[in-house]
Short mmCIF file of C-alpha atoms and ligand atoms in Angstrom, two decimals:
data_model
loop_
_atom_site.label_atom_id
_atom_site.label_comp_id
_atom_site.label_asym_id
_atom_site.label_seq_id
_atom_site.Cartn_x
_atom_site.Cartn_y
_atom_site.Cartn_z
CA UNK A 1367 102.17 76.97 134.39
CA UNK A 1368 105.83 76.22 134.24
CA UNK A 1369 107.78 75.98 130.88
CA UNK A 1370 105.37 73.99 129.36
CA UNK A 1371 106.75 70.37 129.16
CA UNK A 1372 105.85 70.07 125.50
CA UNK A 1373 108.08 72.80 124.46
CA UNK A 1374 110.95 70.66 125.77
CA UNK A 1375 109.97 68.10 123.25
CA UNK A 1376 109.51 70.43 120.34
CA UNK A 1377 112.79 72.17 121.13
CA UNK A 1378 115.18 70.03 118.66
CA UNK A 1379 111.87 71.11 116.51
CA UNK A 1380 111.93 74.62 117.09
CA UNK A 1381 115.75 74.95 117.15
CA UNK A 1382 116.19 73.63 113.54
CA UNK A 1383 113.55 76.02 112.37
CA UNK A 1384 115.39 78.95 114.39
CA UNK A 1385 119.02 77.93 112.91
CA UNK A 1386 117.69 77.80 109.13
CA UNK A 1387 116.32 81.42 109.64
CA UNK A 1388 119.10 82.32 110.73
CA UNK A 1389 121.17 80.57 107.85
CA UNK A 1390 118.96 82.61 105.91
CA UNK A 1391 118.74 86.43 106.74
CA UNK A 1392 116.61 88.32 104.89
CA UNK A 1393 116.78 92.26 105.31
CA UNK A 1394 113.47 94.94 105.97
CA UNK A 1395 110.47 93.72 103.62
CA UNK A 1396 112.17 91.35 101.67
CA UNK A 1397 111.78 88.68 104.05
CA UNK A 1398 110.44 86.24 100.99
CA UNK A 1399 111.60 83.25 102.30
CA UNK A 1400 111.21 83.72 105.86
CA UNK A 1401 107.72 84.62 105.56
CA UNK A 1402 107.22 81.68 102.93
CA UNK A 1403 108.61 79.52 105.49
CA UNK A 1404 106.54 80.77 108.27
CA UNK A 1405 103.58 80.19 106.28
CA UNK A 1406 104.13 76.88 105.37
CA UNK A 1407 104.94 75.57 108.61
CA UNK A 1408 101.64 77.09 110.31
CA UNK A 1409 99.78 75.78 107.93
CA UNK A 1410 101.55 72.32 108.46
CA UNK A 1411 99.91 73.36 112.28
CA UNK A 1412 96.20 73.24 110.97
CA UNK A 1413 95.72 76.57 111.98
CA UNK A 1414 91.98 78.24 111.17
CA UNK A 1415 93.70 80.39 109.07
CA UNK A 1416 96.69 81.78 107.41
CA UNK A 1417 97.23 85.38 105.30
CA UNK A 1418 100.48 86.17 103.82
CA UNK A 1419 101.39 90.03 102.36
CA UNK A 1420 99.75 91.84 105.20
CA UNK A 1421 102.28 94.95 105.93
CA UNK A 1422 103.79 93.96 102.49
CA UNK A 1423 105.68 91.04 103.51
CA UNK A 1424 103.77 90.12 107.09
CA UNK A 1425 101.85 86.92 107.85
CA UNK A 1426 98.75 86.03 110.05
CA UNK A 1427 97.90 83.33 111.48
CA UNK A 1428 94.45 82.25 113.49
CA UNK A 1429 94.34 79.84 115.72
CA UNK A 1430 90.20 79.32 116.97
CA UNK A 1431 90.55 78.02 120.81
CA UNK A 1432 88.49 74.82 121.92
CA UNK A 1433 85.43 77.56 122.57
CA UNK A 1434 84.93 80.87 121.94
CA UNK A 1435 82.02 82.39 124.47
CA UNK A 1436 84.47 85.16 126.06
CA UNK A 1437 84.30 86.89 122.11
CA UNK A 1438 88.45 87.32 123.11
CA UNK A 1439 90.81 88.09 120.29
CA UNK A 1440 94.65 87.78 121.51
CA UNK A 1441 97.81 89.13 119.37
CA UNK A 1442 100.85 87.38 119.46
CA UNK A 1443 103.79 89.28 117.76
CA UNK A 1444 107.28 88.19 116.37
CA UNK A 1445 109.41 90.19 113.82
CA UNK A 1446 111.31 88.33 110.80
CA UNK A 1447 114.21 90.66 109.61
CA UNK A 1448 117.39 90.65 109.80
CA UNK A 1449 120.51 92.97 109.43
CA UNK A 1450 123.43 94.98 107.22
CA UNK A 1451 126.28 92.99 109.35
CA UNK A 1452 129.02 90.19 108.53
CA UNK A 1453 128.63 87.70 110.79
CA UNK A 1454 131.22 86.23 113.33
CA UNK A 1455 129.76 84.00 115.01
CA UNK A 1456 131.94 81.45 113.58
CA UNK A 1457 128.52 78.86 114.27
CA UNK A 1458 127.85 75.81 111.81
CA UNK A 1459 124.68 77.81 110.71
CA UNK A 1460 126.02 81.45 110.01
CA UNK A 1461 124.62 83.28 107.68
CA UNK A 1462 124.89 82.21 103.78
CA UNK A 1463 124.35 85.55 102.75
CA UNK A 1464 127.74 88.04 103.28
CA UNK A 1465 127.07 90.95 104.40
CA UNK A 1466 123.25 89.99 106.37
CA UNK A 1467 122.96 88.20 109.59
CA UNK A 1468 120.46 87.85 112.46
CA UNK A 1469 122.09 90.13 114.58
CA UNK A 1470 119.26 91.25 116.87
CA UNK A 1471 117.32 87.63 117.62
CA UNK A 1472 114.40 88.28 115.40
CA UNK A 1473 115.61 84.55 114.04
CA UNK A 1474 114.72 83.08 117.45
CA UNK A 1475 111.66 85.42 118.15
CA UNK A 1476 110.03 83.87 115.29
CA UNK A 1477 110.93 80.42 115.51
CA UNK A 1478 109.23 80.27 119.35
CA UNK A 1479 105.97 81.91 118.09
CA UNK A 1480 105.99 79.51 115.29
CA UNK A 1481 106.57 76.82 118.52
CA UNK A 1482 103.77 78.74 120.38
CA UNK A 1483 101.36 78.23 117.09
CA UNK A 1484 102.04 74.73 116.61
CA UNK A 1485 101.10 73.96 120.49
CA UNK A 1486 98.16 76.58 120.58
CA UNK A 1487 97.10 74.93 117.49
CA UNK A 1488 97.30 70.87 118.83
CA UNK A 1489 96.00 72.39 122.47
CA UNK A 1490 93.21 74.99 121.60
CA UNK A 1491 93.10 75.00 125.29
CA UNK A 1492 91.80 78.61 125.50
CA UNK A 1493 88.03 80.24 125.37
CA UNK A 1494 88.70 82.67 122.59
CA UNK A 1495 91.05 83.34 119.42
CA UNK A 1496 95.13 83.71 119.30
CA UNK A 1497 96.35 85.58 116.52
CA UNK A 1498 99.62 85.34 115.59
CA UNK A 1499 101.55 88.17 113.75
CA UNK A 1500 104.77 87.43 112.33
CA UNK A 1501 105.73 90.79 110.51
CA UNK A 1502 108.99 92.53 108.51
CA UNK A 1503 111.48 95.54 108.60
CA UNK A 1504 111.45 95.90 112.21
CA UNK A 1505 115.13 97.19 112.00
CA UNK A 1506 113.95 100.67 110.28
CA UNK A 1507 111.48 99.73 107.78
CA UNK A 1508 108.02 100.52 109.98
CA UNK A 1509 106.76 97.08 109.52
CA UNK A 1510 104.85 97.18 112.27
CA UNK A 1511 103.01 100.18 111.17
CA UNK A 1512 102.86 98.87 107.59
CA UNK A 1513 100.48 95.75 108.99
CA UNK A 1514 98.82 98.25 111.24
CA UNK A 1515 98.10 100.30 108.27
CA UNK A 1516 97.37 97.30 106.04
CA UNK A 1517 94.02 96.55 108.72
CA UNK A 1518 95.79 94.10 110.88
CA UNK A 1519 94.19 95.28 113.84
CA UNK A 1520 89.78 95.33 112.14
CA UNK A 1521 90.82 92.34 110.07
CA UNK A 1522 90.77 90.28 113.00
CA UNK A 1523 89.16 92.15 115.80
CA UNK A 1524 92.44 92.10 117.96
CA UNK A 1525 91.57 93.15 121.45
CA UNK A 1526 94.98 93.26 123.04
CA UNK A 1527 99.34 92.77 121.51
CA UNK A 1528 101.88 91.02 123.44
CA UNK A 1529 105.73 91.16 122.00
CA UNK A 1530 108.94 89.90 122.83
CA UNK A 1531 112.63 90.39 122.54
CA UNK A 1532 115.62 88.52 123.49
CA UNK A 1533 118.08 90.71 125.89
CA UNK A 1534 122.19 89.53 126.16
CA UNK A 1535 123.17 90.15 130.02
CA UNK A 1536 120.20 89.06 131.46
CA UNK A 1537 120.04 85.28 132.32
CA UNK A 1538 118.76 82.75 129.93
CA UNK A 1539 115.01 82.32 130.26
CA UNK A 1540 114.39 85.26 132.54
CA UNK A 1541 112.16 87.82 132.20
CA UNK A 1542 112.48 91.57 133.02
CA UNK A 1543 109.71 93.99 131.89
CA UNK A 1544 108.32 97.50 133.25
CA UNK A 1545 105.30 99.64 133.09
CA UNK A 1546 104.89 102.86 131.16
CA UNK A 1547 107.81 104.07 128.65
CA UNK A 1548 109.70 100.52 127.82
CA UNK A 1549 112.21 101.91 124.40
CA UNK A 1550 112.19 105.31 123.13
CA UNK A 1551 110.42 107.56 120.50
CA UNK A 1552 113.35 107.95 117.80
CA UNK A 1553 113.14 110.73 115.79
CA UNK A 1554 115.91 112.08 113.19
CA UNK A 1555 116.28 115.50 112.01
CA UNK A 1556 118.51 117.10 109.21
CA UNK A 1557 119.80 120.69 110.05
CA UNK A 1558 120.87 122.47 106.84
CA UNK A 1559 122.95 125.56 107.81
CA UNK A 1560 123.43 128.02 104.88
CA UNK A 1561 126.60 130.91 105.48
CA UNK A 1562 128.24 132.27 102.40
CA UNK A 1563 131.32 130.55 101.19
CA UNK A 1564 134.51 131.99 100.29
CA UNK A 1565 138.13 132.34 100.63
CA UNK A 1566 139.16 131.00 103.96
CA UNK A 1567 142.24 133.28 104.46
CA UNK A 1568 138.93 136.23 103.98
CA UNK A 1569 136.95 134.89 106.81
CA UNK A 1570 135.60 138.84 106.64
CA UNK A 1571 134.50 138.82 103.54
CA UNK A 1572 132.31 135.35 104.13
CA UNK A 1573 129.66 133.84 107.13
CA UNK A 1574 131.87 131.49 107.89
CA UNK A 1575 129.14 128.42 107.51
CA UNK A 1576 131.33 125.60 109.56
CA UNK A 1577 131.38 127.80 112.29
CA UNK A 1578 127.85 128.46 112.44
CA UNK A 1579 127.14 124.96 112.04
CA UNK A 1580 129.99 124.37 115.34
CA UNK A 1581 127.90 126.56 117.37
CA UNK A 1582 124.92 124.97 116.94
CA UNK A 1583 126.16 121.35 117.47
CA UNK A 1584 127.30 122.93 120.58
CA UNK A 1585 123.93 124.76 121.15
CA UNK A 1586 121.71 121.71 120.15
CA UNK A 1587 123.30 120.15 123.53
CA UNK A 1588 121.97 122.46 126.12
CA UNK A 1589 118.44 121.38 125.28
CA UNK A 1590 118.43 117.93 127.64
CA UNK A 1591 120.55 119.67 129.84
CA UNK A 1592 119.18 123.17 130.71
CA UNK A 1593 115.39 122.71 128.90
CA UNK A 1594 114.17 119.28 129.74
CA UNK A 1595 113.25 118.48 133.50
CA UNK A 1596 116.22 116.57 135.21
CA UNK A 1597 114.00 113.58 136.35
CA UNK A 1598 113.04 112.87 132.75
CA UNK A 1599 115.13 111.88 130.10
CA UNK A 1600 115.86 112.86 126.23
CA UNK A 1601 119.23 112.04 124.27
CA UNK A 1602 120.26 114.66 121.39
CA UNK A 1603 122.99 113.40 119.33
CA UNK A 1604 124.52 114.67 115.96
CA UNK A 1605 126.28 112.27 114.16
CA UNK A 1606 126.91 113.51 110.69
CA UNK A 1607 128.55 116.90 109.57
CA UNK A 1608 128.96 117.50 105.76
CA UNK A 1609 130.46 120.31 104.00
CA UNK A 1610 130.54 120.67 100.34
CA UNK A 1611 133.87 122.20 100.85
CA UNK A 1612 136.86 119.24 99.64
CA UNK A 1613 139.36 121.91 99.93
CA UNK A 1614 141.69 123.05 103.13
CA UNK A 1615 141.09 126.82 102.23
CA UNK A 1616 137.44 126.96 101.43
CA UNK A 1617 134.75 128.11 103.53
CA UNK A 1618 131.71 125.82 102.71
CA UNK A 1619 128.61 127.94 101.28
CA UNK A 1620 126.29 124.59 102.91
CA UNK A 1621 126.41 122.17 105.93
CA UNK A 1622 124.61 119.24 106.51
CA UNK A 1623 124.04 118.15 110.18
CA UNK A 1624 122.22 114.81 110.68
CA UNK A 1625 121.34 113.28 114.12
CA UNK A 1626 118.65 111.80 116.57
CA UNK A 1627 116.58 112.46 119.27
CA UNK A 1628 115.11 109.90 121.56
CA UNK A 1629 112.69 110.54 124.53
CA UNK A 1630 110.72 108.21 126.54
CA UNK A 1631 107.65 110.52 127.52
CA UNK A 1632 105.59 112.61 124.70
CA UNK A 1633 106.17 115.51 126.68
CA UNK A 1634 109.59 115.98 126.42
CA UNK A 1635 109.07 114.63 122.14
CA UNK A 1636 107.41 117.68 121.80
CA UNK A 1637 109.66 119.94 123.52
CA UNK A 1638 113.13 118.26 121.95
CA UNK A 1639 111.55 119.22 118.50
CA UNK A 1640 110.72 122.90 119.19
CA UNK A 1641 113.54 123.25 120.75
CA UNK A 1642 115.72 121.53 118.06
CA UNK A 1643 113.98 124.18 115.25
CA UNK A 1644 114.63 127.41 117.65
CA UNK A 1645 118.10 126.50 118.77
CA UNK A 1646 119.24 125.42 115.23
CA UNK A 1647 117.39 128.84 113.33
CA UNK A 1648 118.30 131.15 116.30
CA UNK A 1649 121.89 130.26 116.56
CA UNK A 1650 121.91 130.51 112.83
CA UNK A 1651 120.11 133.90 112.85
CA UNK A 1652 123.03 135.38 115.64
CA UNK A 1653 125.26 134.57 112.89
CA UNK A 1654 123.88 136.07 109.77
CA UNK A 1655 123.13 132.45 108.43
CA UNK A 1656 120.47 130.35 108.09
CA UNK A 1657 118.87 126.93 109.30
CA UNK A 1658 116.43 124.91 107.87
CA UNK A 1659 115.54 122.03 110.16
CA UNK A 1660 113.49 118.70 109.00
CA UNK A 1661 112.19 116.70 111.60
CA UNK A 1662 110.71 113.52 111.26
CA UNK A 1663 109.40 111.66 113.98
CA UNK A 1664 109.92 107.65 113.93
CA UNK A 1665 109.12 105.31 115.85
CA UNK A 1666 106.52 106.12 118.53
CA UNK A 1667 107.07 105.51 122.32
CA UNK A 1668 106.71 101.63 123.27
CA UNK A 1669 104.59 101.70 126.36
CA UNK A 1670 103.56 98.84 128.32
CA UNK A 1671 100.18 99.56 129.35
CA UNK A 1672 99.20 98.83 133.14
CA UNK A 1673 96.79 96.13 133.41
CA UNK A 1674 98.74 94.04 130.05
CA UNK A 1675 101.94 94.43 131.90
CA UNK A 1676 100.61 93.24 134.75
CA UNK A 1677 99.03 90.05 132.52
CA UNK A 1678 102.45 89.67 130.98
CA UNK A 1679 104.43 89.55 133.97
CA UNK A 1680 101.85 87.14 135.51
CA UNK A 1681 103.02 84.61 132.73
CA UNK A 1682 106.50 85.49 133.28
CA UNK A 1683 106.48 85.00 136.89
CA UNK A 1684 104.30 81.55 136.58
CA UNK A 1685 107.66 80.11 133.67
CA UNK A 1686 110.66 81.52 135.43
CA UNK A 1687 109.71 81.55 139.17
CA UNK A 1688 110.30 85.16 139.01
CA UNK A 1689 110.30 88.39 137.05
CA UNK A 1690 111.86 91.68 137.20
CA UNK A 1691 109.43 94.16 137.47
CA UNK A 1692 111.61 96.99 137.81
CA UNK A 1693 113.91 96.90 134.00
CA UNK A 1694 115.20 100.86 132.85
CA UNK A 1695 113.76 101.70 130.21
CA UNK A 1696 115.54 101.78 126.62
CA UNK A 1697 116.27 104.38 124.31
CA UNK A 1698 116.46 102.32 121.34
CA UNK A 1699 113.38 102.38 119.39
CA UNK A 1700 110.87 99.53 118.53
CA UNK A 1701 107.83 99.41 116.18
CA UNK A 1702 105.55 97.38 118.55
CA UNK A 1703 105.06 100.93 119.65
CA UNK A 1704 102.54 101.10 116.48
CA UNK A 1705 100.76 98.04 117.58
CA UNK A 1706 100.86 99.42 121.37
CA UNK A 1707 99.29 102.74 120.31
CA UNK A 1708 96.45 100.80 118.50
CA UNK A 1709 95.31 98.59 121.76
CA UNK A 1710 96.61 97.81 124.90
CA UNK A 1711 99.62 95.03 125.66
CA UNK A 1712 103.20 94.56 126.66
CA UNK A 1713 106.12 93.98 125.38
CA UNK A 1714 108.54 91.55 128.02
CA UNK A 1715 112.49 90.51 127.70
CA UNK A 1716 113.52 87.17 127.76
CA UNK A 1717 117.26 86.80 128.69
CA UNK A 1718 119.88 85.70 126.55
CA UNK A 1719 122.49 84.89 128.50
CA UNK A 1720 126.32 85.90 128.74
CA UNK A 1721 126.36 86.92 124.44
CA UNK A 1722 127.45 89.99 122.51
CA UNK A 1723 124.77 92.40 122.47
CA UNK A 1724 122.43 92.49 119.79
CA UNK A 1725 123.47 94.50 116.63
CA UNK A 1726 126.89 93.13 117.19
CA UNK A 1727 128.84 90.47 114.55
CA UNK A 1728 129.43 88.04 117.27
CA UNK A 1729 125.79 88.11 118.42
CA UNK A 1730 123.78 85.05 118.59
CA UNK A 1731 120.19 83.79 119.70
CA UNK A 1732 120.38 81.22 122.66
CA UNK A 1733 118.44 78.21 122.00
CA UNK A 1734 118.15 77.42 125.59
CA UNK A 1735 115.90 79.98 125.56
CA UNK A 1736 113.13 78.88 123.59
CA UNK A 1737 111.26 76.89 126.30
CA UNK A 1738 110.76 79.78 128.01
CA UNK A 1739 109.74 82.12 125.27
CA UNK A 1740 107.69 79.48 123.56
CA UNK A 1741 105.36 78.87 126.78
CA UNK A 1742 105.05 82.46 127.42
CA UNK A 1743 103.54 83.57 123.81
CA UNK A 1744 101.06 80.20 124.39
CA UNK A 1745 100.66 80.97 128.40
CA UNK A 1746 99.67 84.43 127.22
CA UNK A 1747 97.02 83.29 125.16
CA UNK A 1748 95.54 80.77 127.24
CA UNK A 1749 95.69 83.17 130.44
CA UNK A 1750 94.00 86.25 128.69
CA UNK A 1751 91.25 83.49 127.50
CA UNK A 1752 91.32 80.78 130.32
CA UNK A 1753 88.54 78.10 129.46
CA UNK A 1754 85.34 78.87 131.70
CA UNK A 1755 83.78 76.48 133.84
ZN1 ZN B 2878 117.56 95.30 116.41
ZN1 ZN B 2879 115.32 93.45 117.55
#
């Protein structure tokens, strides 16, 4: 199964649906049009069946294969949204909207499952069901846990997710995927540090609450480095600091601290949180102030579990000649993680060539690499549910 030969036919296809998306950003759930679009067209496929507002803004598509003895129920998954950039691409089809562009591929993600859906759906050369999941607000929003939640998985009896994202620096059309811990858990937490204000030439005669709020900044960064084991990872950052002081010679009463923690193992999750509340309240306490920490947790760990990685790859390997097996793990987050955590699958990269990185104004999608991702979402389903006999 190389790129499938029909996918170089439907690329000038595929491609025009890709560059209208991405005329056409559309941010976290209100991916109207997108999803209207996506709709249309796979009904345009003949597909068994087709539910929009799943997750909110989601669609579902079914796609019966030429038999369906094996009982198999396949997930296919793309995301829709796009982002709070201004583009600069400087391309004929940048975004018409100032201010939103698809800076992170999601564009070309759903324009080759859409190219999968339409060839799954002429083909039906599998012994099972494909279900394809387009869904929003990737970028933040939970979308994936918002279909999860809205009975994506019992709806349709899914039995196993595969997902995909583009990656800039890896060749165009190659794939690179691990097992285990593929992007990070990231989790936020808010670290209000109360002192008692006053008079800054009186430091005395106040608990001087910037200070406090210093030390623990400080404080907050021995936890990866002197608490979690040195052959596992964790990232602590703090990236806002807020007084309600506006004046040079006031010693705030309050500071706001805002920042992230990502981790790769649920382990080390755990032990970033506790340690977050005891580091913040102690170094508080030493101080005569106080900390109040929220934590929330975000988006789960995305882990590729061992047998689906090993499917996924198989795919890879049988398009592209070759896969890497061996990719570091990310610690940006990705809510395919909710999907993951719900039944087993994998989530792959497909290279994007020599471009800005995603999240970047002078990102784009490379078309080139729709073949590729386009036979893998349909070689996917038609290897998990190869016809028998
Ligand atoms: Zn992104
Ligand atoms: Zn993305």
């Amino acid at each position: 199964m190389p790129v499938k030969n029909r996918f170089a036919e439907l690329l000038p296809e595929i491609t025009a649906w890709r560059r209208d998306f991405h005329e056409n950003p559309e941010l976290d759930y209100a991916v109207h049009r997108t999803a209207g679009r996506v709709a249309e067209l796979l009904r345009s496929f003949g597909l068994d069946e087709v539910v929009e507002g799943i997750g909110r803004t989601g669609v579902v598509g079914v796609i019966k294969g030429r038999s369906n003895t094996s009982g198999r129920v396949i997930g296919l998954r793309a995301d829709m949204d796009a982002l709070p950039i201004h583009e600069k691409t400087g391309a004929e089809y940048a975004s018409k909207t100032p201010g939103v562009m698809h800076a992170c591929g999601h564009d070309g993600h759903t324009a080759m499952l859409l190219g999968a859906a339409k060839y799954l759906a002429e083909t039906r050369n599998f012994d099972g069901t494909a279900v394809v999941i387009f869904q929003p607000a990737e970028e933040g929003g939970a979308g994936g846990l918002a279909m999860v939640q809205d009975g994506l998985v019992d709806r349709w009896g899914i039995q196993e997710f595969y997902g995909m994202h583009n990656m800039p620096g890896y060749p165009v059309g190659a794939f690179a995927i691990r097992e285990g811990a593929m992007m990070a858990a990231a989790d936020q937490f808010e670290i209000t540090v109360t002192g008692k204000g006053g008079h800054a030439a009186k430091p005395h005669e106040t608990i001087d609450t910037t200070l406090v709020a210093a030390h623990i900044i400080v404080a907050l960064q021995s936890i990866v480095s002197r608490n979690v084991d040195p052959l596992k990872s964790g990232v602590v950052s703090v990236c806002v600091v807020q007084t309600d002081s506006t004046a040079h010679n006031v010693i705030p009463q309050v500071v706001m601290l805002k920042g992230t923690a990502r981790t790769l193992d649920p382990e080390v999750r755990d032990q970033i949180e506790e340690r977050v509340r005891e580091v913040a309240a102690h170094t508080a306490a030493a101080f005569g102030a106080r900390a109040e920490v929220e934590y929330e947790r975000g988006y789960p760990i995305t882990m590729n579990h061992p047998e689906a990685t090993g499917h996924a790859a198989e795919v890879a390997r049988q398009i592209a000649g070759d896969v890497n097996m061996d990719m570091l793990p990310l610690m940006a987050g990705e809510d395919f993680s909710y999907m993951l955590n719900e039944r087993p699958g994998a989530y792959i990269f497909l290279g994007n060539g020599d471009t800005a990185m995603v999240h970047h104004p002078a990102y784009d999608f490379d078309d080139n690499a729709i073949p590729a991702g386009s036979s893998w979402y349909a070689g996917m389903a038609e290897a998990r549910m190869p016809i028998q006999g």
